[in-house]
Each structure stands twice: as C-alpha cells, then as structure tokens.
Coordinates of C-alpha atoms in Angstrom, one line a residue:
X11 CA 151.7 -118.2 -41.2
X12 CA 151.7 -122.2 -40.7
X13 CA 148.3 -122.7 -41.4
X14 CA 149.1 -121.4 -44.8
X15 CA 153.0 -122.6 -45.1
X16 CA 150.8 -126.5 -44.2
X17 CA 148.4 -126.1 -47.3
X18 CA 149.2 -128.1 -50.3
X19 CA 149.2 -126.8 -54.0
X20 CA 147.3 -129.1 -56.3
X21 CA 148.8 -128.6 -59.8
X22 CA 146.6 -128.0 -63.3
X23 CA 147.0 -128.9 -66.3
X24 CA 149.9 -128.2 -68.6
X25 CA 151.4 -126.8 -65.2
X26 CA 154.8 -128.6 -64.5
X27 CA 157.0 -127.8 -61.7
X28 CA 160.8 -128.2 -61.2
X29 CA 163.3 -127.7 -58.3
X30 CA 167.0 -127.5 -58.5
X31 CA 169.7 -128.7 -56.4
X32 CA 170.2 -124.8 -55.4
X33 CA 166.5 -124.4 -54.1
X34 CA 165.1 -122.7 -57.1
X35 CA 161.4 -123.6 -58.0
X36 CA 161.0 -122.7 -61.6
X37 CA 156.9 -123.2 -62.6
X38 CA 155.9 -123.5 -66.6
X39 CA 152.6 -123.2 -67.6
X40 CA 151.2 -122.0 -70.9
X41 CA 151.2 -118.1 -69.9
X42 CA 154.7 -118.1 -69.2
X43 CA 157.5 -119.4 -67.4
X44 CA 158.9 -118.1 -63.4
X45 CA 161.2 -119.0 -61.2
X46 CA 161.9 -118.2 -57.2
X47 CA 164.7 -118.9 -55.4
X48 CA 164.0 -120.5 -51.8
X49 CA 165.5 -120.4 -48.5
X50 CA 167.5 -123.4 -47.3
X51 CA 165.3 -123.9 -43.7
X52 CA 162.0 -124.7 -46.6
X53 CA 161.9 -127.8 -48.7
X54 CA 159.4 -128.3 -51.4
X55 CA 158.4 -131.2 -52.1
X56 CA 156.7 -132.1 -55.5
X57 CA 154.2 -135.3 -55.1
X58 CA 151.9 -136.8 -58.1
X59 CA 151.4 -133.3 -58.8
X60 CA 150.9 -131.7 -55.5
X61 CA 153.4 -129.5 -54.1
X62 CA 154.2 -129.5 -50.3
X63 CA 156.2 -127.2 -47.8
X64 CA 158.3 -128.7 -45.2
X65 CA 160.8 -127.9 -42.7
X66 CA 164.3 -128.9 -43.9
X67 CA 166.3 -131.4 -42.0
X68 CA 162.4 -132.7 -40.3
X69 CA 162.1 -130.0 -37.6
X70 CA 158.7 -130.2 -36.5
X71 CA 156.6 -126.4 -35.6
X72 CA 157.9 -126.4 -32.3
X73 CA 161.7 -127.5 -33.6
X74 CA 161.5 -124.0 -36.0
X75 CA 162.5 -120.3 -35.3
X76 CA 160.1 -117.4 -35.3
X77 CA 161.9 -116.5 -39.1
X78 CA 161.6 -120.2 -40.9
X79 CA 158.1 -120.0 -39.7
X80 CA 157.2 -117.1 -41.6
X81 CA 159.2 -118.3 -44.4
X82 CA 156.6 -121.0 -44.4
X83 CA 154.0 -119.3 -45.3
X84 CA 155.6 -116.5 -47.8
X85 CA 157.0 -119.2 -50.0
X86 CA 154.0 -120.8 -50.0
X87 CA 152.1 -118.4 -51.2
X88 CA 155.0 -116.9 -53.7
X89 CA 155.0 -120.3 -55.3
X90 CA 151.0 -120.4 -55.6
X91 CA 150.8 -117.2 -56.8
X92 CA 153.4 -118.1 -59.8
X93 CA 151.4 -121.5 -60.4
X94 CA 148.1 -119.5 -60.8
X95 CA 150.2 -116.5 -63.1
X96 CA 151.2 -119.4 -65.6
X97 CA 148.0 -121.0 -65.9
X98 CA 145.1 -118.3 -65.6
X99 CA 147.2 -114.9 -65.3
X100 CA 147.1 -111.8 -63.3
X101 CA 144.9 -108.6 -64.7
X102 CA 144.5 -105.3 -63.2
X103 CA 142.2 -102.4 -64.5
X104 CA 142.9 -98.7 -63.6
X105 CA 140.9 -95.5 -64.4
X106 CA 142.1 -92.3 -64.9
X107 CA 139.5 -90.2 -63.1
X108 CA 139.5 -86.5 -63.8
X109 CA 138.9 -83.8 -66.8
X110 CA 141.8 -84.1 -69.4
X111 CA 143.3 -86.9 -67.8
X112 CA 143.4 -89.0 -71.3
X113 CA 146.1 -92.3 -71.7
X114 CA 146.9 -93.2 -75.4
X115 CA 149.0 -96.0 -76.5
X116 CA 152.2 -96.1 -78.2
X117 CA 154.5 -98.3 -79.9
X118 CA 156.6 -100.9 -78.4
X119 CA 154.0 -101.9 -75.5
X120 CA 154.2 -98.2 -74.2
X121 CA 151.8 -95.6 -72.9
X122 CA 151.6 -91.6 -72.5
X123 CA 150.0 -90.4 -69.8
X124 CA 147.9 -86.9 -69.5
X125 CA 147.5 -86.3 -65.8
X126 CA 147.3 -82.7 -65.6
X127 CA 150.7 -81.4 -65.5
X128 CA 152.3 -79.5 -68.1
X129 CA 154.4 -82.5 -70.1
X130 CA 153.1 -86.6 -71.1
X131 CA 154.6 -89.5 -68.6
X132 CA 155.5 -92.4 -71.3
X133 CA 155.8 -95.5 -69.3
X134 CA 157.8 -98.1 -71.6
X135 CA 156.6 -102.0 -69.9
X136 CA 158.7 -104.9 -70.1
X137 CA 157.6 -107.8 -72.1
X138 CA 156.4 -109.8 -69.6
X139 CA 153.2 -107.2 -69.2
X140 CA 150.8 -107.0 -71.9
X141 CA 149.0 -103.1 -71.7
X142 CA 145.7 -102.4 -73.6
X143 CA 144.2 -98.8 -73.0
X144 CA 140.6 -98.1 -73.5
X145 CA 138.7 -94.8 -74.0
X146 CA 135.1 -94.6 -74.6
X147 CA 133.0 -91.3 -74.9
X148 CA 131.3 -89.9 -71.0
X149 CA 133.4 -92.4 -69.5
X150 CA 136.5 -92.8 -67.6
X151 CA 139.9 -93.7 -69.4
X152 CA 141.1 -97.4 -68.7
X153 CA 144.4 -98.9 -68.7
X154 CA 144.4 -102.7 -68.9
X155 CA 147.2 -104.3 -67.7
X156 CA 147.9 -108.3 -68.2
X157 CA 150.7 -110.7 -66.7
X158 CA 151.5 -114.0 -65.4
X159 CA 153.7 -112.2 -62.8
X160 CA 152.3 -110.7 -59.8
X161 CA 154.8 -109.0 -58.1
X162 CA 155.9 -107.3 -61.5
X163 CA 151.9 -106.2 -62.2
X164 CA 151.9 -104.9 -58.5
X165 CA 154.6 -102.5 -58.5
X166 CA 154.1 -101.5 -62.3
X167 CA 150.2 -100.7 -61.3
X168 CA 151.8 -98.4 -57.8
X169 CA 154.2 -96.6 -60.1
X170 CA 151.2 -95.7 -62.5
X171 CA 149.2 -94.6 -59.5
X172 CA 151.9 -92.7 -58.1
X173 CA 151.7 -90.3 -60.9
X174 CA 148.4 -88.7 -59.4
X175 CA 147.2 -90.7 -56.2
X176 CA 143.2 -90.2 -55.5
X177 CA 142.6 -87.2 -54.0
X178 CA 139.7 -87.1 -50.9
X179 CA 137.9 -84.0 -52.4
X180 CA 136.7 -84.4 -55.7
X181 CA 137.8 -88.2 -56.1
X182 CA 140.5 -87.0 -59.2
X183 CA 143.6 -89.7 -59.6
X184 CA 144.5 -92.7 -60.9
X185 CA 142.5 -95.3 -59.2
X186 CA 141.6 -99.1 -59.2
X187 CA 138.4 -100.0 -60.9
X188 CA 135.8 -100.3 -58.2
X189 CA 138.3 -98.9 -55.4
X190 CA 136.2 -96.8 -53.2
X191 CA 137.9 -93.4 -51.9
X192 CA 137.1 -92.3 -48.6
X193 CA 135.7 -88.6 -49.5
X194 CA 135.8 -85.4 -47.7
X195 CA 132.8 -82.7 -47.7
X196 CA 135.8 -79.6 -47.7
X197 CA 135.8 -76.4 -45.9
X198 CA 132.2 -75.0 -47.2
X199 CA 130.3 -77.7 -44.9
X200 CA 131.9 -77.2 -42.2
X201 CA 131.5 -73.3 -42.1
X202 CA 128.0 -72.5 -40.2

C-alpha cells in the first residue's frame, strides 16, 4: 500500500489537524470532531496544511518490514477518511425491499423495523449518526443514514442488513440503494 501510504492529504477549510506526543491525530472540522490513535513505525507530519506519512526514525521502503508497510497505507487512508467525515460527511441509503417490510421512526434518534418476522427490531443509534426514514406510496421504504464517521456508519449499515440479507430469488432484504443482487431463475426453469 505505499503508493497510497506516499500520497499527501491537502487540508480544507475550517479543517484543522492536531497530533499529540502519544501519536493520536485528532481532525476538527465543522461536522464533527475524531481522533485515531497511530502506530509508532508511522509519523505524520502536518505541513502548511498538508498532511504527510513517513517512516519513523527515516527508514526508507526498503529499510521497512512487510507490517509498517501496510500500516502505511491504512493510516493513510483512516486519517483521509476522517478529514473528508468532518468537512463533507458520510451518507448511506438503504431500502427495505419486500411486502410489509415498513421502518418507522421513533424517538430519541431510533427506528423500528418490520422485516417479516413476528416482533419490531428497534435499533437505538448513537449521537454521532443522524437517521431520517422515508416512505412514499408504490415505493420502497428508505432509511437515511448520516455521519462524519465512517467506520461507525459501516458497521451500523451491516447490522441493519443483517436483519434480512437480500435473498437471490425474489430480490427481498434489506439492501443498498442501487446494489444490484445477483438473481436466480429457481427450480421451475430448470425442470424440462
């Protein structure tokens, strides 16, 4: 991953960036605040408002082992992913495909789910996540989910979908919004 780990990050507006003497980048924008700790072999150095990734102590690539050289690369993408959250923000959209699947919101930036089995799912979010539902008449039930951290949005939006994955047959599941599902034709096409 050094071609990625040897990109810089160019800083916007209202962005500012700060690292302690314990390795902890903490990024503040106007969407938030976040913080990631980072491993001793990575140094990040902040510049006129770009943000670089060397090798501590001035190894060169062929100086590093196999495991600071990934680290390269996974911090910094970690840290450009936090300075995008706090500027623009993550959002993810997912439909509820199937009949009497319905999502309805509830108080304290919460949800119930109707997926088909026999009691609600009420997911409770954290604050950092900002949920809107939607539900318009001939279409598809959306949950709208908005934060400026996109490791939290990632596994909320896998725990959602784990409730009822898309199934290949009739396409029925929680899904993306324009994820394609690879389909199957079933038993009766194949019967001649």
């Amino acid at each position: 991953m050094s071609r990625i780990g040897k990109l810089p990050i160019s800083l916007p507006e209202k962005v500012t960036v700060t690292v302690s003497e314990e390795n902890v980048v903490t990024v503040k924008g106007p969407k938030g605040e976040l913080s990631q700790k980072v491993d001793p072999s990575i140094e990040v150095v902040n510049e006129n408002g770009v943000l670089s990734f060397v090798f501590a102590g001035g190894k060169t690539l062929a100086e590093v082992t196999k495991q600071e050289h990934a680290y390269h690369g996974l911090y910094r993408a970690l840290i450009n992913n936090m300075v995008i959250g706090v500027s623009t923000g993550f959002t993810k959209e997912l439909e509820l495909v199937g009949v009497g699947y319905r999502v309805n919101d509830k108080p304290n930036n919460a949800i119930e789910l109707l997926l088909g089995f026999t009691h609600p799912i009420y997911i409770q979010f954290p604050a950092e996540v900002k949920v809107t539902t939607k539900s318009e008449r001939n279409k598809n039930p959306l949950i709208i989910l908005e934060s400026c951290n996109k490791e939290l949005l990632g596994l909320i939006c896998a725990k959602i979908r784990s409730f009822r994955k898309p199934e290949p047959y009739k396409g029925k599941g929680v899904k993306f919004v324009g994820e394609v599902i690879r389909r199957k034709s079933g038993k009766s096409a194949g019967a001649k």
